[in-house]
């Protein structure tokens, strides 16, 4: 697949994967992108997952018509991209590998060698001439690991963006970009908003006509849309007006309360309500919704004088990913000593710039007139 006259796609689709990075469900598979830039010299941009080395090298051979490549540029050492470095270097004994110093340290640790006699160590602003075009390297630490760099091809105005602007999903499945890009963003780099902003600022100085990430589709049109979403996400700003409700329920009474709140919010004119059952729905999707909307309502049964375990896990995910700058409200259920709201609030104190919204709704075992009224009151406060 050609991206420009000089850049070809040589990546692969993975439909066998169970969990991406050991934790994310990817119902539509995953793409490990790789590219080859063809000039007087040829440069391959990253390798692919361990299971796809033969397919990747086949794609490379087809793109180069059997010609040997000159460089392997390693932008990121996570094994979904680095697993075939050794195979590449063994296959092309005259090729050199180009990466940051940190990446070479990781290469040594992962694969037992760092090619001291066949390598070019690069840093922010360094350039590599391929002939008519020169590649410029842009340090992108913590997007997603510390060794990461991006690469800019000024001739074709292409930014190779490493993990940034990636998404879950293989490239042979059609689906909305933002939904799976947002779940990917907040799961993979959500914690590192400052670092993403630093790279976005560097990118703002470049003339970019296409973004080629390591996952998901190549972005060739309407780049302002994608850059705008990354700006919003990395600044922890509200993307969509609405309320995310995340609940845990044992016998369905707490679920009923969460659903009543959703109905009351909609009746009161809330533009969007997203409800997640933390025990049954995808946890990363619930995290994504918490970051997407301006308000989060946490709803849990009391369990061992605390919140339900899935709620603990959810709040840990939020805190670990630097959740901030949102309104948060609580609803709890308890048959003899309701305590989930207090416990959830104490745990949410780990997140900064949170506005806690009253009233806290308490349900005693099952919805009753007083708790229904409290839910209606909370809905009215949240849409105000
Ligand atoms: Fe796609 Fe951070 O690896």
mmCIF file of C-alpha atoms and ligand atoms in Angstrom:
data_model
loop_
_atom_site.group_PDB
_atom_site.id
_atom_site.type_symbol
_atom_site.label_atom_id
_atom_site.label_comp_id
_atom_site.label_asym_id
_atom_site.label_seq_id
_atom_site.Cartn_x
_atom_site.Cartn_y
_atom_site.Cartn_z
ATOM 1 C CA UNK A 1 0.000 0.000 0.000
ATOM 2 C CA UNK A 2 1.470 3.357 -1.062
ATOM 3 C CA UNK A 3 1.100 6.376 1.181
ATOM 4 C CA UNK A 4 3.073 8.697 -1.067
ATOM 5 C CA UNK A 5 5.211 7.929 -4.123
ATOM 6 C CA UNK A 6 8.114 7.314 -1.736
ATOM 7 C CA UNK A 7 6.470 5.800 1.335
ATOM 8 C CA UNK A 8 4.837 2.362 1.438
ATOM 9 C CA UNK A 9 2.906 0.641 4.220
ATOM 10 C CA UNK A 10 4.382 -2.736 5.178
ATOM 11 C CA UNK A 11 2.565 -3.410 8.470
ATOM 12 C CA UNK A 12 0.363 -6.328 9.509
ATOM 13 C CA UNK A 13 -3.053 -7.028 11.047
ATOM 14 C CA UNK A 14 -3.412 -9.269 14.111
ATOM 15 C CA UNK A 15 -6.761 -11.005 14.597
ATOM 16 C CA UNK A 16 -5.399 -13.727 16.891
ATOM 17 C CA UNK A 17 -4.457 -11.487 19.811
ATOM 18 C CA UNK A 18 -6.430 -12.023 23.044
ATOM 19 C CA UNK A 19 -5.376 -8.953 25.049
ATOM 20 C CA UNK A 20 -3.292 -6.077 23.674
ATOM 21 C CA UNK A 21 -0.413 -5.210 26.006
ATOM 22 C CA UNK A 22 -1.675 -7.970 28.292
ATOM 23 C CA UNK A 23 -4.839 -6.124 29.331
ATOM 24 C CA UNK A 24 -6.888 -4.446 26.602
ATOM 25 C CA UNK A 25 -9.662 -6.360 24.830
ATOM 26 C CA UNK A 26 -9.386 -5.695 21.088
ATOM 27 C CA UNK A 27 -12.508 -7.194 19.500
ATOM 28 C CA UNK A 28 -11.478 -5.894 16.091
ATOM 29 C CA UNK A 29 -7.859 -7.025 16.396
ATOM 30 C CA UNK A 30 -4.780 -4.824 16.232
ATOM 31 C CA UNK A 31 -2.558 -3.375 13.531
ATOM 32 C CA UNK A 32 1.220 -3.162 13.936
ATOM 33 C CA UNK A 33 2.204 -0.522 11.425
ATOM 34 C CA UNK A 34 5.537 -0.336 9.676
ATOM 35 C CA UNK A 35 6.577 1.776 6.727
ATOM 36 C CA UNK A 36 9.406 1.939 4.244
ATOM 37 C CA UNK A 37 10.708 5.260 2.962
ATOM 38 C CA UNK A 38 12.282 4.805 -0.459
ATOM 39 C CA UNK A 39 14.914 7.234 -1.710
ATOM 40 C CA UNK A 40 18.546 6.731 -2.790
ATOM 41 C CA UNK A 41 18.739 4.989 0.583
ATOM 42 C CA UNK A 42 15.795 3.137 2.063
ATOM 43 C CA UNK A 43 14.661 3.343 5.670
ATOM 44 C CA UNK A 44 12.234 0.987 7.381
ATOM 45 C CA UNK A 45 10.203 2.567 10.166
ATOM 46 C CA UNK A 46 9.957 0.052 13.048
ATOM 47 C CA UNK A 47 9.325 -3.685 12.979
ATOM 48 C CA UNK A 48 6.187 -5.546 14.106
ATOM 49 C CA UNK A 49 4.970 -8.026 16.735
ATOM 50 C CA UNK A 50 6.878 -11.307 17.176
ATOM 51 C CA UNK A 51 4.188 -13.417 15.486
ATOM 52 C CA UNK A 52 4.336 -11.509 12.208
ATOM 53 C CA UNK A 53 8.013 -11.382 11.252
ATOM 54 C CA UNK A 54 7.663 -13.441 8.066
ATOM 55 C CA UNK A 55 4.635 -11.516 6.823
ATOM 56 C CA UNK A 56 6.377 -8.208 7.567
ATOM 57 C CA UNK A 57 9.600 -9.179 5.783
ATOM 58 C CA UNK A 58 7.465 -10.390 2.868
ATOM 59 C CA UNK A 59 5.739 -7.010 2.702
ATOM 60 C CA UNK A 60 9.134 -5.294 2.826
ATOM 61 C CA UNK A 61 10.544 -7.467 0.024
ATOM 62 C CA UNK A 62 7.492 -6.701 -2.135
ATOM 63 C CA UNK A 63 7.771 -2.952 -1.494
ATOM 64 C CA UNK A 64 11.506 -2.899 -2.297
ATOM 65 C CA UNK A 65 11.252 -5.398 -5.126
ATOM 66 C CA UNK A 66 13.864 -7.530 -3.391
ATOM 67 C CA UNK A 67 16.341 -4.666 -2.811
ATOM 68 C CA UNK A 68 18.018 -4.642 0.612
ATOM 69 C CA UNK A 69 17.050 -1.785 2.952
ATOM 70 C CA UNK A 70 19.735 0.506 4.386
ATOM 71 C CA UNK A 71 18.274 1.509 7.751
ATOM 72 C CA UNK A 72 15.879 0.242 10.387
ATOM 73 C CA UNK A 73 14.606 3.221 12.349
ATOM 74 C CA UNK A 74 13.430 2.145 15.789
ATOM 75 C CA UNK A 75 11.115 4.775 17.216
ATOM 76 C CA UNK A 76 9.814 2.681 20.112
ATOM 77 C CA UNK A 77 11.160 -0.408 21.837
ATOM 78 C CA UNK A 78 7.922 -1.925 23.129
ATOM 79 C CA UNK A 79 7.923 -5.461 21.702
ATOM 80 C CA UNK A 80 4.807 -4.935 19.567
ATOM 81 C CA UNK A 81 7.217 -2.890 17.407
ATOM 82 C CA UNK A 82 10.695 -4.130 18.266
ATOM 83 C CA UNK A 83 10.286 -7.918 18.297
ATOM 84 C CA UNK A 84 11.728 -8.384 14.805
ATOM 85 C CA UNK A 85 14.783 -6.128 15.051
ATOM 86 C CA UNK A 86 17.136 -9.102 15.373
ATOM 87 C CA UNK A 87 15.500 -10.917 12.475
ATOM 88 C CA UNK A 88 15.795 -7.789 10.318
ATOM 89 C CA UNK A 89 19.450 -7.224 11.217
ATOM 90 C CA UNK A 90 20.247 -10.897 10.535
ATOM 91 C CA UNK A 91 18.417 -10.741 7.192
ATOM 92 C CA UNK A 92 20.174 -7.551 6.038
ATOM 93 C CA UNK A 93 23.801 -7.669 7.246
ATOM 94 C CA UNK A 94 24.658 -4.308 5.657
ATOM 95 C CA UNK A 95 21.778 -2.448 7.264
ATOM 96 C CA UNK A 96 22.197 -0.068 10.190
ATOM 97 C CA UNK A 97 19.798 0.468 13.054
ATOM 98 C CA UNK A 98 18.872 4.028 14.059
ATOM 99 C CA UNK A 99 17.484 4.797 17.529
ATOM 100 C CA UNK A 100 17.951 6.848 20.684
ATOM 101 C CA UNK A 101 20.583 5.907 23.281
ATOM 102 C CA UNK A 102 17.835 4.747 25.651
ATOM 103 C CA UNK A 103 16.383 2.540 22.925
ATOM 104 C CA UNK A 104 19.754 0.841 22.430
ATOM 105 C CA UNK A 105 19.949 0.128 26.174
ATOM 106 C CA UNK A 106 16.515 -1.488 25.958
ATOM 107 C CA UNK A 107 17.566 -3.410 22.833
ATOM 108 C CA UNK A 108 20.436 -4.906 24.808
ATOM 109 C CA UNK A 109 18.115 -5.894 27.641
ATOM 110 C CA UNK A 110 15.357 -7.307 25.438
ATOM 111 C CA UNK A 111 17.392 -8.983 22.696
ATOM 112 C CA UNK A 112 20.927 -9.379 24.060
ATOM 113 C CA UNK A 113 22.587 -6.998 21.617
ATOM 114 C CA UNK A 114 22.617 -3.357 20.641
ATOM 115 C CA UNK A 115 24.603 -3.485 17.382
ATOM 116 C CA UNK A 116 27.485 -1.231 18.454
ATOM 117 C CA UNK A 117 29.210 -1.593 15.069
ATOM 118 C CA UNK A 118 26.027 -1.178 13.001
ATOM 119 C CA UNK A 119 24.148 1.582 14.691
ATOM 120 C CA UNK A 120 23.431 5.304 14.550
ATOM 121 C CA UNK A 121 22.486 6.890 17.866
ATOM 122 C CA UNK A 122 20.208 9.900 17.402
ATOM 123 C CA UNK A 123 18.620 12.526 19.604
ATOM 124 C CA UNK A 124 16.231 15.460 19.318
ATOM 125 C CA UNK A 125 16.831 17.433 16.127
ATOM 126 C CA UNK A 126 19.286 14.998 14.529
ATOM 127 C CA UNK A 127 18.863 14.291 10.845
ATOM 128 C CA UNK A 128 19.458 11.379 8.519
ATOM 129 C CA UNK A 129 19.767 11.985 4.783
ATOM 130 C CA UNK A 130 18.260 9.362 2.504
ATOM 131 C CA UNK A 131 19.159 11.252 -0.695
ATOM 132 C CA UNK A 132 16.549 13.719 -1.903
ATOM 133 C CA UNK A 133 14.923 13.705 1.522
ATOM 134 C CA UNK A 134 16.185 14.122 5.046
ATOM 135 C CA UNK A 135 14.510 12.584 8.069
ATOM 136 C CA UNK A 136 14.481 14.629 11.270
ATOM 137 C CA UNK A 137 14.083 12.984 14.663
ATOM 138 C CA UNK A 138 11.855 14.413 17.374
ATOM 139 C CA UNK A 139 12.252 13.195 20.949
ATOM 140 C CA UNK A 140 8.903 12.088 22.400
ATOM 141 C CA UNK A 141 9.744 10.749 25.869
ATOM 142 C CA UNK A 142 6.872 8.951 27.662
ATOM 143 C CA UNK A 143 4.702 8.878 24.567
ATOM 144 C CA UNK A 144 4.606 6.044 25.451
ATOM 145 C CA UNK A 145 8.014 4.950 26.883
ATOM 146 C CA UNK A 146 11.084 7.113 27.656
ATOM 147 C CA UNK A 147 13.080 6.116 24.564
ATOM 148 C CA UNK A 148 10.405 7.098 22.059
ATOM 149 C CA UNK A 149 11.128 9.385 19.143
ATOM 150 C CA UNK A 150 9.041 10.492 16.207
ATOM 151 C CA UNK A 151 10.355 11.132 12.713
ATOM 152 C CA UNK A 152 9.516 13.918 10.284
ATOM 153 C CA UNK A 153 9.966 13.654 6.548
ATOM 154 C CA UNK A 154 9.933 17.250 5.300
ATOM 155 C CA UNK A 155 9.921 16.216 1.634
ATOM 156 C CA UNK A 156 6.578 14.407 1.869
ATOM 157 C CA UNK A 157 5.425 16.404 4.947
ATOM 158 C CA UNK A 158 4.804 13.172 6.834
ATOM 159 C CA UNK A 159 5.080 12.756 10.596
ATOM 160 C CA UNK A 160 5.806 9.216 11.763
ATOM 161 C CA UNK A 161 4.235 9.557 15.199
ATOM 162 C CA UNK A 162 5.132 6.294 17.008
ATOM 163 C CA UNK A 163 2.258 5.268 19.350
ATOM 164 C CA UNK A 164 0.656 8.720 19.255
ATOM 165 C CA UNK A 165 -2.471 8.986 17.068
ATOM 166 C CA UNK A 166 -2.812 5.206 17.180
ATOM 167 C CA UNK A 167 -5.929 3.221 17.972
ATOM 168 C CA UNK A 168 -7.078 -0.297 18.749
ATOM 169 C CA UNK A 169 -8.370 -2.329 15.800
ATOM 170 C CA UNK A 170 -6.893 -3.952 12.712
ATOM 171 C CA UNK A 171 -6.836 -1.969 9.489
ATOM 172 C CA UNK A 172 -9.112 -4.401 7.617
ATOM 173 C CA UNK A 173 -12.035 -3.564 9.941
ATOM 174 C CA UNK A 174 -14.005 -0.350 9.376
ATOM 175 C CA UNK A 175 -14.900 1.465 12.576
ATOM 176 C CA UNK A 176 -15.121 4.951 14.028
ATOM 177 C CA UNK A 177 -11.650 6.379 14.699
ATOM 178 C CA UNK A 178 -12.339 8.415 17.824
ATOM 179 C CA UNK A 179 -13.990 5.692 19.916
ATOM 180 C CA UNK A 180 -11.101 3.232 19.789
ATOM 181 C CA UNK A 181 -8.439 5.967 19.586
ATOM 182 C CA UNK A 182 -9.789 7.504 22.795
ATOM 183 C CA UNK A 183 -9.884 4.160 24.642
ATOM 184 C CA UNK A 184 -6.330 3.531 23.416
ATOM 185 C CA UNK A 185 -5.130 7.042 24.325
ATOM 186 C CA UNK A 186 -6.390 7.080 27.904
ATOM 187 C CA UNK A 187 -5.293 3.489 28.487
ATOM 188 C CA UNK A 188 -1.826 3.779 26.961
ATOM 189 C CA UNK A 189 -0.642 7.377 27.391
ATOM 190 C CA UNK A 190 -3.404 9.039 29.429
ATOM 191 C CA UNK A 191 -1.062 9.558 32.348
ATOM 192 C CA UNK A 192 1.421 11.510 30.250
ATOM 193 C CA UNK A 193 -0.626 14.512 29.135
ATOM 194 C CA UNK A 194 2.247 16.972 29.723
ATOM 195 C CA UNK A 195 4.608 14.963 27.551
ATOM 196 C CA UNK A 196 1.985 14.646 24.804
ATOM 197 C CA UNK A 197 1.469 18.420 24.917
ATOM 198 C CA UNK A 198 5.231 18.969 24.597
ATOM 199 C CA UNK A 199 5.311 16.887 21.411
ATOM 200 C CA UNK A 200 2.159 18.562 20.050
ATOM 201 C CA UNK A 201 3.903 21.909 20.512
ATOM 202 C CA UNK A 202 6.888 20.679 18.506
ATOM 203 C CA UNK A 203 4.543 19.302 15.827
ATOM 204 C CA UNK A 204 2.778 22.667 15.574
ATOM 205 C CA UNK A 205 5.963 24.096 14.031
ATOM 206 C CA UNK A 206 5.953 21.495 11.236
ATOM 207 C CA UNK A 207 4.023 21.430 7.967
ATOM 208 C CA UNK A 208 2.280 18.047 8.309
ATOM 209 C CA UNK A 209 0.150 16.604 5.512
ATOM 210 C CA UNK A 210 -0.030 13.053 6.859
ATOM 211 C CA UNK A 211 0.447 11.301 10.196
ATOM 212 C CA UNK A 212 1.697 7.715 10.135
ATOM 213 C CA UNK A 213 1.247 6.099 13.570
ATOM 214 C CA UNK A 214 2.356 2.653 14.723
ATOM 215 C CA UNK A 215 -1.264 1.505 15.184
ATOM 216 C CA UNK A 216 -4.457 2.406 13.387
ATOM 217 C CA UNK A 217 -4.986 4.116 10.050
ATOM 218 C CA UNK A 218 -2.654 6.600 8.385
ATOM 219 C CA UNK A 219 -4.228 10.004 8.801
ATOM 220 C CA UNK A 220 -4.138 11.959 5.574
ATOM 221 C CA UNK A 221 -7.124 14.329 5.743
ATOM 222 C CA UNK A 222 -8.707 16.685 8.245
ATOM 223 C CA UNK A 223 -5.619 16.565 10.482
ATOM 224 C CA UNK A 224 -6.987 19.443 12.560
ATOM 225 C CA UNK A 225 -9.676 17.076 13.885
ATOM 226 C CA UNK A 226 -7.155 14.526 15.178
ATOM 227 C CA UNK A 227 -4.739 17.150 16.500
ATOM 228 C CA UNK A 228 -7.657 18.904 18.217
ATOM 229 C CA UNK A 229 -8.747 15.727 19.996
ATOM 230 C CA UNK A 230 -5.170 15.079 21.153
ATOM 231 C CA UNK A 231 -4.999 18.645 22.443
ATOM 232 C CA UNK A 232 -8.232 18.150 24.427
ATOM 233 C CA UNK A 233 -7.260 14.721 25.756
ATOM 234 C CA UNK A 234 -3.724 15.673 26.758
ATOM 235 C CA UNK A 235 -4.984 18.785 28.576
ATOM 236 C CA UNK A 236 -7.561 16.649 30.470
ATOM 237 C CA UNK A 237 -10.277 18.933 29.143
ATOM 238 C CA UNK A 238 -13.901 17.880 28.751
ATOM 239 C CA UNK A 239 -14.467 16.548 25.247
ATOM 240 C CA UNK A 240 -18.250 16.027 25.344
ATOM 241 C CA UNK A 241 -20.847 17.611 27.624
ATOM 242 C CA UNK A 242 -22.542 14.824 29.560
ATOM 243 C CA UNK A 243 -22.361 12.447 32.491
ATOM 244 C CA UNK A 244 -20.586 9.100 32.849
ATOM 245 C CA UNK A 245 -22.146 6.764 35.418
ATOM 246 C CA UNK A 246 -20.028 3.829 36.612
ATOM 247 C CA UNK A 247 -21.708 1.330 38.894
ATOM 248 C CA UNK A 248 -21.231 -1.955 40.745
ATOM 249 C CA UNK A 249 -24.300 -3.929 41.781
ATOM 250 C CA UNK A 250 -24.730 -7.341 43.445
ATOM 251 C CA UNK A 251 -28.464 -8.146 43.212
ATOM 252 C CA UNK A 252 -29.546 -5.396 40.825
ATOM 253 C CA UNK A 253 -30.807 -2.780 43.288
ATOM 254 C CA UNK A 254 -27.782 -0.528 42.843
ATOM 255 C CA UNK A 255 -27.996 -1.035 39.094
ATOM 256 C CA UNK A 256 -31.619 0.084 39.260
ATOM 257 C CA UNK A 257 -30.511 3.239 41.076
ATOM 258 C CA UNK A 258 -27.828 3.938 38.444
ATOM 259 C CA UNK A 259 -30.375 3.460 35.659
ATOM 260 C CA UNK A 260 -32.875 5.722 37.414
ATOM 261 C CA UNK A 261 -30.207 8.432 37.620
ATOM 262 C CA UNK A 262 -29.532 8.017 33.889
ATOM 263 C CA UNK A 263 -33.259 8.349 33.137
ATOM 264 C CA UNK A 264 -33.610 11.397 35.385
ATOM 265 C CA UNK A 265 -30.576 13.035 33.767
ATOM 266 C CA UNK A 266 -31.977 12.450 30.301
ATOM 267 C CA UNK A 267 -35.389 13.733 31.376
ATOM 268 C CA UNK A 268 -33.691 16.835 32.777
ATOM 269 C CA UNK A 269 -32.005 17.506 29.428
ATOM 270 C CA UNK A 270 -28.514 16.081 29.956
ATOM 271 C CA UNK A 271 -27.055 15.914 26.412
ATOM 272 C CA UNK A 272 -25.372 12.528 26.888
ATOM 273 C CA UNK A 273 -25.348 9.838 29.588
ATOM 274 C CA UNK A 274 -22.955 6.865 29.392
ATOM 275 C CA UNK A 275 -23.548 4.019 31.855
ATOM 276 C CA UNK A 276 -20.961 1.313 32.660
ATOM 277 C CA UNK A 277 -21.376 -1.853 34.725
ATOM 278 C CA UNK A 278 -17.849 -2.145 36.110
ATOM 279 C CA UNK A 279 -18.127 -5.901 36.669
ATOM 280 C CA UNK A 280 -19.324 -6.725 33.175
ATOM 281 C CA UNK A 281 -18.431 -3.947 30.748
ATOM 282 C CA UNK A 282 -14.965 -3.255 29.406
ATOM 283 C CA UNK A 283 -13.005 -1.439 32.131
ATOM 284 C CA UNK A 284 -10.964 0.561 29.600
ATOM 285 C CA UNK A 285 -14.205 1.761 28.006
ATOM 286 C CA UNK A 286 -15.447 2.940 31.415
ATOM 287 C CA UNK A 287 -12.136 4.767 31.956
ATOM 288 C CA UNK A 288 -12.454 6.351 28.510
ATOM 289 C CA UNK A 289 -15.965 7.615 29.334
ATOM 290 C CA UNK A 290 -14.791 9.072 32.646
ATOM 291 C CA UNK A 291 -12.204 11.159 30.743
ATOM 292 C CA UNK A 292 -14.577 12.044 27.920
ATOM 293 C CA UNK A 293 -17.394 13.669 29.895
ATOM 294 C CA UNK A 294 -17.361 16.519 32.380
ATOM 295 C CA UNK A 295 -19.129 14.704 35.198
ATOM 296 C CA UNK A 296 -18.633 11.255 36.690
ATOM 297 C CA UNK A 297 -21.056 9.563 39.070
ATOM 298 C CA UNK A 298 -19.685 6.614 41.038
ATOM 299 C CA UNK A 299 -22.349 4.186 42.234
ATOM 300 C CA UNK A 300 -21.461 1.253 44.467
ATOM 301 C CA UNK A 301 -22.905 -1.169 46.927
ATOM 302 C CA UNK A 302 -21.160 -1.275 50.304
ATOM 303 C CA UNK A 303 -18.973 -4.347 50.629
ATOM 304 C CA UNK A 304 -16.828 -5.262 53.652
ATOM 305 C CA UNK A 305 -17.475 -1.726 54.969
ATOM 306 C CA UNK A 306 -15.880 -0.432 51.751
ATOM 307 C CA UNK A 307 -16.831 -0.124 48.072
ATOM 308 C CA UNK A 308 -17.293 -3.119 45.756
ATOM 309 C CA UNK A 309 -13.936 -4.491 44.435
ATOM 310 C CA UNK A 310 -14.496 -3.497 40.785
ATOM 311 C CA UNK A 311 -15.058 0.104 41.907
ATOM 312 C CA UNK A 312 -11.699 0.060 43.705
ATOM 313 C CA UNK A 313 -10.041 -1.150 40.532
ATOM 314 C CA UNK A 314 -11.816 1.523 38.494
ATOM 315 C CA UNK A 315 -10.745 4.376 40.777
ATOM 316 C CA UNK A 316 -7.196 3.004 40.772
ATOM 317 C CA UNK A 317 -7.229 3.158 36.967
ATOM 318 C CA UNK A 318 -8.474 6.748 37.080
ATOM 319 C CA UNK A 319 -5.817 7.839 39.576
ATOM 320 C CA UNK A 320 -3.075 5.935 37.724
ATOM 321 C CA UNK A 321 -4.016 7.755 34.507
ATOM 322 C CA UNK A 322 -4.023 11.213 36.106
ATOM 323 C CA UNK A 323 -7.790 11.705 36.086
ATOM 324 C CA UNK A 324 -8.452 15.333 36.968
ATOM 325 C CA UNK A 325 -10.481 18.466 36.364
ATOM 326 C CA UNK A 326 -13.942 16.850 36.604
ATOM 327 C CA UNK A 327 -17.104 16.948 38.734
ATOM 328 C CA UNK A 328 -17.690 13.753 40.706
ATOM 329 C CA UNK A 329 -20.814 12.632 42.581
ATOM 330 C CA UNK A 330 -21.507 9.493 44.618
ATOM 331 C CA UNK A 331 -24.370 7.086 45.174
ATOM 332 C CA UNK A 332 -24.093 4.198 47.615
ATOM 333 C CA UNK A 333 -26.155 1.258 48.711
ATOM 334 C CA UNK A 334 -25.931 -0.531 52.052
ATOM 335 C CA UNK A 335 -28.272 -2.837 53.897
ATOM 336 C CA UNK A 336 -27.009 -2.241 57.455
ATOM 337 C CA UNK A 337 -24.099 0.249 57.369
ATOM 338 C CA UNK A 338 -23.747 2.119 54.052
ATOM 339 C CA UNK A 339 -20.146 3.307 53.699
ATOM 340 C CA UNK A 340 -19.265 3.085 50.010
ATOM 341 C CA UNK A 341 -19.633 6.829 49.319
ATOM 342 C CA UNK A 342 -17.210 7.794 52.086
ATOM 343 C CA UNK A 343 -14.741 5.158 50.913
ATOM 344 C CA UNK A 344 -15.026 6.212 47.244
ATOM 345 C CA UNK A 345 -14.564 9.871 48.102
ATOM 346 C CA UNK A 346 -11.456 9.091 50.182
ATOM 347 C CA UNK A 347 -10.005 7.159 47.249
ATOM 348 C CA UNK A 348 -10.882 9.896 44.748
ATOM 349 C CA UNK A 349 -8.887 12.392 46.821
ATOM 350 C CA UNK A 350 -5.838 10.989 44.949
ATOM 351 C CA UNK A 351 -7.070 12.843 41.838
ATOM 352 C CA UNK A 352 -6.500 16.575 41.515
ATOM 353 C CA UNK A 353 -8.937 19.360 40.657
ATOM 354 C CA UNK A 354 -12.040 17.325 41.425
ATOM 355 C CA UNK A 355 -15.238 19.123 42.399
ATOM 356 C CA UNK A 356 -17.311 16.836 44.630
ATOM 357 C CA UNK A 357 -21.015 17.368 44.013
ATOM 358 C CA UNK A 358 -23.790 16.994 46.636
ATOM 359 C CA UNK A 359 -26.110 15.395 47.460
ATOM 360 C CA UNK A 360 -24.605 11.998 48.129
ATOM 361 C CA UNK A 361 -27.417 9.511 47.510
ATOM 362 C CA UNK A 362 -27.810 6.649 49.966
ATOM 363 C CA UNK A 363 -30.024 3.670 49.162
ATOM 364 C CA UNK A 364 -30.947 1.255 51.934
ATOM 365 C CA UNK A 365 -31.101 -2.154 50.213
ATOM 366 C CA UNK A 366 -33.571 -1.116 47.503
ATOM 367 C CA UNK A 367 -34.898 2.111 45.993
ATOM 368 C CA UNK A 368 -37.525 3.843 48.123
ATOM 369 C CA UNK A 369 -39.316 7.187 47.981
ATOM 370 C CA UNK A 370 -36.516 9.058 49.776
ATOM 371 C CA UNK A 371 -33.735 7.644 47.592
ATOM 372 C CA UNK A 372 -35.758 8.211 44.420
ATOM 373 C CA UNK A 373 -36.217 11.826 45.461
ATOM 374 C CA UNK A 374 -32.498 12.174 46.226
ATOM 375 C CA UNK A 375 -31.621 10.788 42.781
ATOM 376 C CA UNK A 376 -33.974 13.282 41.145
ATOM 377 C CA UNK A 377 -32.350 16.059 43.150
ATOM 378 C CA UNK A 378 -28.842 14.916 42.164
ATOM 379 C CA UNK A 379 -29.877 14.811 38.493
ATOM 380 C CA UNK A 380 -31.207 18.362 38.763
ATOM 381 C CA UNK A 381 -27.931 19.554 40.319
ATOM 382 C CA UNK A 382 -25.849 17.828 37.636
ATOM 383 C CA UNK A 383 -27.688 19.398 34.686
ATOM 384 C CA UNK A 384 -27.750 22.872 36.231
HETATM 385 FE FE1 LIG B 1 2.528 0.196 20.374
HETATM 386 FE FE2 LIG B 1 3.867 1.401 23.247
HETATM 387 O O1 LIG B 1 3.670 0.192 21.834
#
